[in-house]
Coordinates of C-alpha atoms in Angstrom, one line a residue:
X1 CA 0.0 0.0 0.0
X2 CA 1.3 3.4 -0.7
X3 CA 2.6 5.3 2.4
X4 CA 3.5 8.9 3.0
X5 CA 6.9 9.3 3.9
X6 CA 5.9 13.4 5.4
X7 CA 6.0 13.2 9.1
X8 CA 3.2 15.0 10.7
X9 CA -0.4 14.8 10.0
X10 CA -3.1 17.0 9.7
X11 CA -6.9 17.5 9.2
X12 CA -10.3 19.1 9.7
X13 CA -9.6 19.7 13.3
X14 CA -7.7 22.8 13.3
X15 CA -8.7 24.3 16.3
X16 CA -7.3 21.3 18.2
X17 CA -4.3 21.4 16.5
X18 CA -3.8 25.1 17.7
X19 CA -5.1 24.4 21.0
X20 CA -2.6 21.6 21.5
X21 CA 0.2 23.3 20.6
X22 CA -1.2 26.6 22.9
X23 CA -1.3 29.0 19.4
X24 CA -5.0 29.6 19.7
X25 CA -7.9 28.7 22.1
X26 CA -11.0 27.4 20.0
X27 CA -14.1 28.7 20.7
X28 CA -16.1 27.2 23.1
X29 CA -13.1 25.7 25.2
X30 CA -13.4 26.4 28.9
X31 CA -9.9 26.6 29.2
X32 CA -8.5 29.9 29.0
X33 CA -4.8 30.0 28.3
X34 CA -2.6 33.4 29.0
X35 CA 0.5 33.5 27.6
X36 CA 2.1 31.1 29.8
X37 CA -0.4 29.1 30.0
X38 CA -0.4 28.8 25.8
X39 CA 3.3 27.5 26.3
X40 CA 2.8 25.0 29.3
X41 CA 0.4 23.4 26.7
X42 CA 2.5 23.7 23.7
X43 CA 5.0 22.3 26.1
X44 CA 2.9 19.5 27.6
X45 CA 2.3 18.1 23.7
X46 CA 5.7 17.9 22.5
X47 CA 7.1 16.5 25.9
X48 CA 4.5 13.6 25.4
X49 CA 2.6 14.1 29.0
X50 CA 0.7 11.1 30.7
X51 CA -2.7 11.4 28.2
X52 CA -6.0 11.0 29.9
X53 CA -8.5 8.6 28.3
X54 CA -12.2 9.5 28.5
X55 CA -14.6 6.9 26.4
X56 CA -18.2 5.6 26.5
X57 CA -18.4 2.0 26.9
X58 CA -21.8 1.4 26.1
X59 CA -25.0 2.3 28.1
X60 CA -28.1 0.0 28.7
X61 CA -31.4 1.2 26.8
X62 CA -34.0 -0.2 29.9
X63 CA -34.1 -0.1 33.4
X64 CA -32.7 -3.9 33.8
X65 CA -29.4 -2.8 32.0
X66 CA -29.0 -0.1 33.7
X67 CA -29.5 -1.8 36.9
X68 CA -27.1 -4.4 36.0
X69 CA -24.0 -1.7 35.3
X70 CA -24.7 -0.6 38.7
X71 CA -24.0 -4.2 39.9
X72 CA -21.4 -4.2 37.7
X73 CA -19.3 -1.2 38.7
X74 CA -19.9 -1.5 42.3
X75 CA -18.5 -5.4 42.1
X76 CA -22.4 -6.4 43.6
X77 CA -21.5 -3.5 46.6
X78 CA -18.2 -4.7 47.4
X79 CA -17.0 -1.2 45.9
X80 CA -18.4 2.5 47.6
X81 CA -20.0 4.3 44.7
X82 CA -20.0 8.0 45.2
X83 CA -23.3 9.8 43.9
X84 CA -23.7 13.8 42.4
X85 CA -24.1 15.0 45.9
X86 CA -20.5 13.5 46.9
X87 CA -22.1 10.9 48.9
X88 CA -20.7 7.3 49.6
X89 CA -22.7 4.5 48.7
X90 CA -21.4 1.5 49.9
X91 CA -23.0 -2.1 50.5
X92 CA -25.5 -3.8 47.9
X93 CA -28.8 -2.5 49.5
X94 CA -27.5 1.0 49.3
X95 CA -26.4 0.6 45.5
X96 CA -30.1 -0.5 45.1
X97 CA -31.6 2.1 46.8
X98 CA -29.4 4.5 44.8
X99 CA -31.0 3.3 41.4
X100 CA -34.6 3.5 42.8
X101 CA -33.7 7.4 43.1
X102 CA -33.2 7.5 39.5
X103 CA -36.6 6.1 38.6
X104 CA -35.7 4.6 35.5
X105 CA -39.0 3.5 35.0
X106 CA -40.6 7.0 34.1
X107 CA -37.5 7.6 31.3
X108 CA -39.1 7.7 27.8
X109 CA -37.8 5.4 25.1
X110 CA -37.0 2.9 27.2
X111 CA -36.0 -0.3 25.1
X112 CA -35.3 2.1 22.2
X113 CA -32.9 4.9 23.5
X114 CA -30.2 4.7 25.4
X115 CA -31.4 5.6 29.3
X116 CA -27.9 5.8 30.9
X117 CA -24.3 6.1 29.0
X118 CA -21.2 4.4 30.6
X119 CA -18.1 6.4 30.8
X120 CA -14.6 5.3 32.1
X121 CA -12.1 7.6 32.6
X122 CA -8.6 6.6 33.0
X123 CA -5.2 7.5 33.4
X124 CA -1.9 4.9 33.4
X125 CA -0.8 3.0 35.6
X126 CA 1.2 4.6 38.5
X127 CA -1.0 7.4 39.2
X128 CA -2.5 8.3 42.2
X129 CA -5.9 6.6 42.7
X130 CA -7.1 8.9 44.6
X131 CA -6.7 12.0 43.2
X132 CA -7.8 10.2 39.8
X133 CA -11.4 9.8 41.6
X134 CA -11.1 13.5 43.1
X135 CA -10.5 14.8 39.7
X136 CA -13.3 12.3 38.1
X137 CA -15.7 14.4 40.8
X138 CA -14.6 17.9 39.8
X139 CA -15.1 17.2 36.1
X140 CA -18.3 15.8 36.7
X141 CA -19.7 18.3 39.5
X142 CA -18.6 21.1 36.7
X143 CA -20.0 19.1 33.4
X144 CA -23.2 17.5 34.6
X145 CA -24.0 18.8 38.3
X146 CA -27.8 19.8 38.2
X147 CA -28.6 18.7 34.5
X148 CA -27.9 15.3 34.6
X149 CA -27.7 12.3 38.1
X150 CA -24.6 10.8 38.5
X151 CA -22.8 8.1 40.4
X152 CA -19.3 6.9 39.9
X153 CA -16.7 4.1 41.5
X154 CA -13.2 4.0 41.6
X155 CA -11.6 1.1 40.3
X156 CA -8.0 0.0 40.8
X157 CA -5.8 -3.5 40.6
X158 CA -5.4 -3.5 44.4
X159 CA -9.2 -2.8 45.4
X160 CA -11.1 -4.5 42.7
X161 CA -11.8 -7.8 43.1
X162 CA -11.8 -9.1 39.6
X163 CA -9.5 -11.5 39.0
X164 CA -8.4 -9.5 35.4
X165 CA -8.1 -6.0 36.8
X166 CA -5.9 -3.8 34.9
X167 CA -3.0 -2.0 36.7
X168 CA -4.0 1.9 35.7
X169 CA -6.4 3.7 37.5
X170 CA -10.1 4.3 36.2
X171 CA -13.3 6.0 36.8
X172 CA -16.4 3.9 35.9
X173 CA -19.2 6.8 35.4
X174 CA -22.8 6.3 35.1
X175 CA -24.9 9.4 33.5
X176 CA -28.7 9.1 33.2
X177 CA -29.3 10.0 30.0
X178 CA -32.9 12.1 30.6
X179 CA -32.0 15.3 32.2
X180 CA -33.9 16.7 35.0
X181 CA -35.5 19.3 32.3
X182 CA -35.9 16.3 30.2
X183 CA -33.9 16.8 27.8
X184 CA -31.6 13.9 26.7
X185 CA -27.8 14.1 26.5
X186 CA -25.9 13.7 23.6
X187 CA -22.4 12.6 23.6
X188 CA -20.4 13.0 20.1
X189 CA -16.8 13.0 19.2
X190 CA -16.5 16.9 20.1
X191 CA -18.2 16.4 23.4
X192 CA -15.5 13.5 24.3
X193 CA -12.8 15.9 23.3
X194 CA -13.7 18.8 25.6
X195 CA -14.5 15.8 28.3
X196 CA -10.8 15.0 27.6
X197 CA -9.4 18.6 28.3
X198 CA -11.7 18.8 31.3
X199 CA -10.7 16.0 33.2
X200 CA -7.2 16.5 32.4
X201 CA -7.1 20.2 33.7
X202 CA -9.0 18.8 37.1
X203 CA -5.8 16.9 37.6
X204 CA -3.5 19.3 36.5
X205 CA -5.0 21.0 39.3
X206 CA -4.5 18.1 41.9
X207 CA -0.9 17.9 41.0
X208 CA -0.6 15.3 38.2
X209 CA 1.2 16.0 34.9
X210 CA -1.9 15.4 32.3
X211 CA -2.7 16.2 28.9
X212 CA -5.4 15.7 26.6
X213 CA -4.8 16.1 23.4
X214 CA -6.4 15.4 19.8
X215 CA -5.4 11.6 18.1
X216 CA -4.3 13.4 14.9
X217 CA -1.6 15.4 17.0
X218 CA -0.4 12.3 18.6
X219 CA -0.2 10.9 15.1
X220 CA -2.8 8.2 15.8
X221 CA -5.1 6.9 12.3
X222 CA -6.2 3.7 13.8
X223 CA -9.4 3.9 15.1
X224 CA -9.9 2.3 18.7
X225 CA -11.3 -0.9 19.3
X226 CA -14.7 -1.6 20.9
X227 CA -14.3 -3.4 24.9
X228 CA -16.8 -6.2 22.4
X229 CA -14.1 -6.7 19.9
X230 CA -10.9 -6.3 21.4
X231 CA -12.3 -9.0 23.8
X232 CA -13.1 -11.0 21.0
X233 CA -10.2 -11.0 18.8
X234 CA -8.1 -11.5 22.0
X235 CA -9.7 -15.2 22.0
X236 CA -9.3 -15.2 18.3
X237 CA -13.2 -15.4 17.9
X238 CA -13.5 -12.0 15.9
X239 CA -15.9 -12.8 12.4
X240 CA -14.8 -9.2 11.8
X241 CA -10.7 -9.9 11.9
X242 CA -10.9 -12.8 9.6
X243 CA -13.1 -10.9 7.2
X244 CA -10.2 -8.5 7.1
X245 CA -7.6 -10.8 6.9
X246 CA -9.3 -12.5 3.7
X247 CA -9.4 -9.7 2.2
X248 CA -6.3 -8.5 2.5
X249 CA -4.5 -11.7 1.7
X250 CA -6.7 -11.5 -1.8
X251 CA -5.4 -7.7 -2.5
X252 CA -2.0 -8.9 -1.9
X253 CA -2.2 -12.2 -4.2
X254 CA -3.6 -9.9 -7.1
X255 CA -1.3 -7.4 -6.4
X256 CA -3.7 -4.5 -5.5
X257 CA -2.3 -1.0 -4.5
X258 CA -4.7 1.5 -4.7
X259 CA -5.7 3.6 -2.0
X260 CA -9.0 3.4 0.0
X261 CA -10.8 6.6 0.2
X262 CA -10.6 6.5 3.8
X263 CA -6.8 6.1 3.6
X264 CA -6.4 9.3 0.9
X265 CA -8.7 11.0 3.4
X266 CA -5.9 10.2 5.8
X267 CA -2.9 11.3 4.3
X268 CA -4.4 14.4 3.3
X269 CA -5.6 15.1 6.7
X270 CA -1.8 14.5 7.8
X271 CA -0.6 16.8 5.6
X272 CA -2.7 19.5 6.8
X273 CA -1.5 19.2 10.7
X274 CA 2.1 19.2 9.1
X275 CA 1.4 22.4 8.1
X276 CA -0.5 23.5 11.2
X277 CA 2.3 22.3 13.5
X278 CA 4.9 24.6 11.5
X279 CA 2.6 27.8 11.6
X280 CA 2.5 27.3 15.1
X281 CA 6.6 26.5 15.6
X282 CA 6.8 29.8 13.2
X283 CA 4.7 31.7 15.3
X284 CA 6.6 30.9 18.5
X285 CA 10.1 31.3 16.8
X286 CA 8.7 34.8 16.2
X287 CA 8.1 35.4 19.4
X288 CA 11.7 34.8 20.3
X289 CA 10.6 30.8 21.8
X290 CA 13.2 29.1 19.4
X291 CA 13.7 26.2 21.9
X292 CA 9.5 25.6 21.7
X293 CA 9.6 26.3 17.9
X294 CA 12.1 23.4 17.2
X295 CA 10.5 20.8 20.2
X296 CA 7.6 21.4 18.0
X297 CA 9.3 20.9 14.4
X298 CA 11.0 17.7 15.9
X299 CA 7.7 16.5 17.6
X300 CA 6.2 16.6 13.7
X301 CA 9.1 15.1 12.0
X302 CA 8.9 11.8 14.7
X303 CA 5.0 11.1 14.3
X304 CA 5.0 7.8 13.0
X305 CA 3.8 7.3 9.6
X306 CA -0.1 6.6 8.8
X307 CA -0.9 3.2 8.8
X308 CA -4.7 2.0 8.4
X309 CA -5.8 -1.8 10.2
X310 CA -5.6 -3.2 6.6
X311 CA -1.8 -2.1 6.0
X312 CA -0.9 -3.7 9.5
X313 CA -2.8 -6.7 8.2
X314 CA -1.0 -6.6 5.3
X315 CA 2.4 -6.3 7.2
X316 CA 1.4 -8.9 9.4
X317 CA 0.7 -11.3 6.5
X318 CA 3.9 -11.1 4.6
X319 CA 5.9 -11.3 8.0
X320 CA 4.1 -14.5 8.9
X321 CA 4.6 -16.0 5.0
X322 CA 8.4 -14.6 5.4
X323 CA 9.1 -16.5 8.5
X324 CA 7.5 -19.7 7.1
X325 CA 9.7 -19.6 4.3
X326 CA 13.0 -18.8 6.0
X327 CA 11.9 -21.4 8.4
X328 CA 10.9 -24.4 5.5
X329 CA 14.3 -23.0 3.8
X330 CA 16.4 -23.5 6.8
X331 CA 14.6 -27.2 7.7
X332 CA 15.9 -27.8 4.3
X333 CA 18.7 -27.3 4.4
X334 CA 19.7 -28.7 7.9
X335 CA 17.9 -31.9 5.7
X336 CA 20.4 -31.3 2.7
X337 CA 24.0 -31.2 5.6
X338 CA 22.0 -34.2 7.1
X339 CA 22.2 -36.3 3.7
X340 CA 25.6 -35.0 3.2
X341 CA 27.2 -36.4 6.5
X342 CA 25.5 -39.8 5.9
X343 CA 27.0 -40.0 2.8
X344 CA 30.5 -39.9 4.5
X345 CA 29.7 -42.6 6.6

C-alpha cells in the first residue's frame, strides 16, 4: 500500500491542532490560556505528558441494564459508589436504593434509546488513585452537576476484586441519559474531546502531569477498538478480523495498490496538521521561543507514519509467509547437511 513518507499529519480539526500546541484557544473551550499558559500546553504536547483517556463504553437502553452496570461497577456493593451529591454509597442494598432514586422507569424510550451512558475515565498505571477519583468528581460536578444524576466508582488493581483487573487507575461513570428538564444528553466526538481537556485540567489542578490532546496530533489513524471486539479477537473469535484478513491476503495475491478513500482521506488530513504544527513553531520562533519552535518541528518530523488496520494486516501477512519460508528453507537445508554427512559414513 502506498505510504507517506511526510512526518506529521493534519486534518479538519484545526482548532485542536492550535489548542494543542497553545497557538489559539477554539471557541467554546473552557480553558483559557494566558501567555504562559499557551506554552505550558505547547510544552505538555511535545514532551508527550501522561494522556488521559475519556470513552463511552456502552449504556443500557432499559431499566434492567441499567440496573445491571450498577451491579457491575460497584463489584455487587463490594466497591463504595460515590453519587452527584458527593455521597458514599457503599454495600449492595444501598447501591439499590441509589438506582430506585433514579426512577428509571418513568424515562421515555426505554427499550429504544439509550437511558444511561457508561463512561470510564482513565489515566496509566502509577498514578494516584485517589486524586484520579477527586478529579473524576470535579469534572463531573462542573459538566453534569444539576442537569444530569450521576454516580461513579473507583476502580484499581489492588481494590477491585476481579481476577483481570488492569494496573492503571479508572473511573467507571454512570450518567442518566434524561435530564432533569428532560432533555436527553448527547455525547459525540467533540463532546468527548472537551471531556478529555476537562478532566485532564481537574488533575492538573491536583498535582498530576496530564494532557489531553487530539489523536491526529499524537499521530494516531487507527481507530480504537470496541471493549466487544478487542475481547473478541483477543480469544481469536472476531468474524470481523478474519473478514479483514481474507481480504487482505486476496489484495495482496492480485497485487492491488490502490488507495482506499478512507486512507487518501488520511494522508491528506496528515498533511494538513504538518502544516499547522509549523505555523505554530513559526509563530513561537517569532516570538523569540526558538527552543519551543524546534520541540515542535522535531515532535512533527517523529509522528509515525499513517498506517490503516488493513496495512498492518497486510504487514502482518507477509511477516508470517516470510518466517515460514525462512523457516521451510532453513529445515531444508539442515535436511540437505544431514544427507551429506551420511554420505561420509
Amino acid at each position: 500500500m502506498a505510504t507517506n513518507d511526510n512526518g506529521g499529519f493534519g486534518g479538519g480539526e484545526a482548532h485542536d491542532i492550535e489548542f494543542a500546541f497553545g497557538h489559539k484557544r477554539p471557541k467554546g473551550r473552557r480553558l483559557t490560556l494566558g501567555k504562559n499558559g499557551a506554552k505550558a500546553q505547547a510544552w505538555r504536547t511535545v514532551t508527550k505528558a501522561p494522556e488521559v483517556m475519556v470513552r463511552v463504553s456502552g449504556g443500557g437502553k432499559n431499566l434492567q441494564h441499567v440496573k445491571a452496570h450498577f451491579d457491575y461497577i460497584s463489584r455487587n456493593g463490594k466497591l463504595d459508589m460515590v453519587n452527584d451529591q458527593g455521597e458514599r454509597i457503599s454495600g449492595k442494598d444501598q447501591v439499590a436504593d441509589l438506582f430506585d432514586s433514579w426512577d428509571m422507569d418513568l424515562s421515555k424510550g426505554q427499550g429504544t434509546n439509550r437511558q444511561a451512558f457508561n463512561v470510564v475515565l482513565s489515566m496509566p498505571a502509577g498514578t494516584d488513585p485517589e486524586k484520579v477519583l477527586a478529579a473524576a468528581q470535579g469534572f463531573a460536578r462542573e459538566t453534569l452537576y444539576g442537569k444530569h444524576q450521576y454516580a461513579m466508582v473507583l476502580h484499581t488493581q489492588e481494590s477491585d476484586p476481579h481476577k483481570d483487573a488492569p494496573a492503571h487507575p479508572h473511573v467507571h461513570l454512570i450518567i442518566k441519559a434524561e435530564g432533569y428538564d428532560g432533555k436527553r444528553l448527547h455525547i459525540r466526538k467533540a463532546t468527548l474531546q472537551t471531556w478529555r481537556e476537562s478532566f485532564a485540567e481537574q488533575l492538573r489542578d491536583r498535582g498530576i502531569e496530564a494532557n489531553a490532546t487530539p489523536r491526529v496530533v499524537r499521530g494516531v489513524t487507527k481507530k480504537a477498538k470496541t471493549p466487544a471486539i478487542y475481547h473478541l479477537e483477543k480469544r481469536g473469535e472476531s468474524k470481523v478480523r478474519a473478514e479483514k484478513l481474507n481480504e487482505a491476503k486476496t489484495e495482496l495475491n492480485a497485487g492491488t495498490q490502490e488507495m482506499k478513500p478512507w486512507e487518501r482521506a488520511i494522508l491528506n488530513r496528515r498533511n494538513k496538521t504538518l502544516r499547522e504544527m509549523l505555523q505554530a513553531a513559526k509563530q513561537y520562533e517569532g516570538e523569540g521561543d526558538i527552543a519551543l519552535a524546534t520541540a515542535i518541528r522535531q515532535h512533527a518530523a517523529d509522528l509515525p507514519k499513517p498506517e490503516t488496520e488493513r496495512h498492518q494486516l497486510k504487514k502482518e501477512i507477509v511477516e508470517k509467509v516470510t518466517r515460514i519460508r525462512t523457516q521451510s528453507k532453513e529445515a531444508e537445508q539442515a535436511h540437505q547437511v544431514e544427507k551429506g554427512t551420511d554420505k561420509d559414513r
